[in-house]
Every structure is written in C-alpha cells, then in structure tokens.
Amino acid sequence: MMIVIAIVGLMLIHYISEGFKADRRDAIKEETCTTEEIVVAGDYVMGHPKINIATNVWIAATETDFILFEKKKRIGEIPKKAVKQIAVEDRSSLQQRLTATRLVTLGVFALAAPKKKKIEEYFLVISWVDEKRMEHNTTFRGGNAEGTNGRRNLLLNYL
C-alpha cells in the first residue's frame, strides 16, 4: 500500500512540474513571439555580462537572438550573428583549460602541472563576441552528456 501511495505521489509531483514547465514555455513564447522550441539550457555558471546570479536558464530562439530567461523574466540575450561556437565540455576540460593567467602564474611549468581526474559533469558553452568586441563564453551546467549534447544540437539548428 505504501508503495502505491509513493508511486502516485511521484506521478503527481511529475505532472505538476510538467504543468509549470508548460506555463513557463507559453509565457516565454508569448513575450518573444517565437514559434521555435524553448530550450532548457541548465544552471547558469558564468560568462554573460548582464547576468550576475546562478540560476536555471531557459533559452528562446528568435530570428536574430537567443534570449535568456530566468523563470518568466528576460535576463539577457546573445545575438545569433555573434555566436562563434556552441560546444559541450566536461568539468575536467573546463578546469584544465590553459589560460593566460595559468601561464603567467606557472610559466613553462603550466604544461607540466598535474591533471585532475575526469569528473562526469557536462557544460553547454556558447562562445560569442559582443558589440564591443569582447569575447564571452557563456556557460551552463547541463548534467549528463546526452542531454547536454541534445540541447547543443537544438541550439545549432536555430543558428
């Protein structure tokens, strides 16, 4: 009996959650006038000049922009013509990326610095250049490899 109640409870929670997602998608589509699919990018990590909070982000594709939303609130945009690359990276590759800071700090030893073990967490990275010619790597925590790659492929279809 307890198992049946637990299963019914989980199904109810899932149903309510899907309802909230549908409401959010409808509100975003109405504001952006887009007919494209709304993509759940994941948890915002870093890299957008207008976003200063870690939050779950949805992306709506319009003719000219990717518009970023937190719940139903527009929090930023990325012009499609400014996008250089949309990639999936794992946590290890993000941590081990050789940066100018690391080179300055460690010099030639930066190449010999110990590598950390691989961590199975994936990120969606949108590389783009703004109107001031500043490069940005807007990064979202995406979860598993398949889901993150699926979101990447959807966004690539809208470029």
mmCIF file with all atom_site columns, N, CA and C in Angstrom, residues 52 77 93 108 140:
data_model
loop_
_atom_site.group_PDB
_atom_site.id
_atom_site.type_symbol
_atom_site.label_atom_id
_atom_site.label_alt_id
_atom_site.label_comp_id
_atom_site.label_asym_id
_atom_site.label_entity_id
_atom_site.label_seq_id
_atom_site.pdbx_PDB_ins_code
_atom_site.Cartn_x
_atom_site.Cartn_y
_atom_site.Cartn_z
_atom_site.occupancy
_atom_site.B_iso_or_equiv
_atom_site.pdbx_formal_charge
_atom_site.auth_seq_id
_atom_site.auth_comp_id
_atom_site.auth_asym_id
_atom_site.auth_atom_id
_atom_site.pdbx_PDB_model_num
ATOM 1  N N  . ASN A 1 52  ? 24.336 38.126 -13.220 1.00 0.00 ? 52  ASN A N  1
ATOM 2  C CA . ASN A 1 52  ? 25.222 38.060 -12.064 1.00 0.00 ? 52  ASN A CA 1
ATOM 3  C C  . ASN A 1 52  ? 24.788 37.039 -11.022 1.00 0.00 ? 52  ASN A C  1
ATOM 4  N N  . GLU A 1 77  ? 20.485 38.320 -23.488 1.00 0.00 ? 77  GLU A N  1
ATOM 5  C CA . GLU A 1 77  ? 20.373 37.816 -24.846 1.00 0.00 ? 77  GLU A CA 1
ATOM 6  C C  . GLU A 1 77  ? 21.766 37.624 -25.435 1.00 0.00 ? 77  GLU A C  1
ATOM 7  N N  . SER A 1 93  ? 37.790 19.307 -18.574 1.00 0.00 ? 93  SER A N  1
ATOM 8  C CA . SER A 1 93  ? 38.358 20.135 -19.640 1.00 0.00 ? 93  SER A CA 1
ATOM 9  C C  . SER A 1 93  ? 38.209 21.613 -19.319 1.00 0.00 ? 93  SER A C  1
ATOM 10 N N  . VAL A 1 108 ? 56.476 28.076 -17.814 1.00 0.00 ? 108 VAL A N  1
ATOM 11 C CA . VAL A 1 108 ? 56.553 26.867 -18.628 1.00 0.00 ? 108 VAL A CA 1
ATOM 12 C C  . VAL A 1 108 ? 56.085 25.637 -17.862 1.00 0.00 ? 108 VAL A C  1
ATOM 13 N N  . PHE A 1 140 ? 26.680 26.992 -19.065 1.00 0.00 ? 140 PHE A N  1
ATOM 14 C CA . PHE A 1 140 ? 25.550 26.439 -18.324 1.00 0.00 ? 140 PHE A CA 1
ATOM 15 C C  . PHE A 1 140 ? 25.874 25.013 -17.903 1.00 0.00 ? 140 PHE A C  1
#
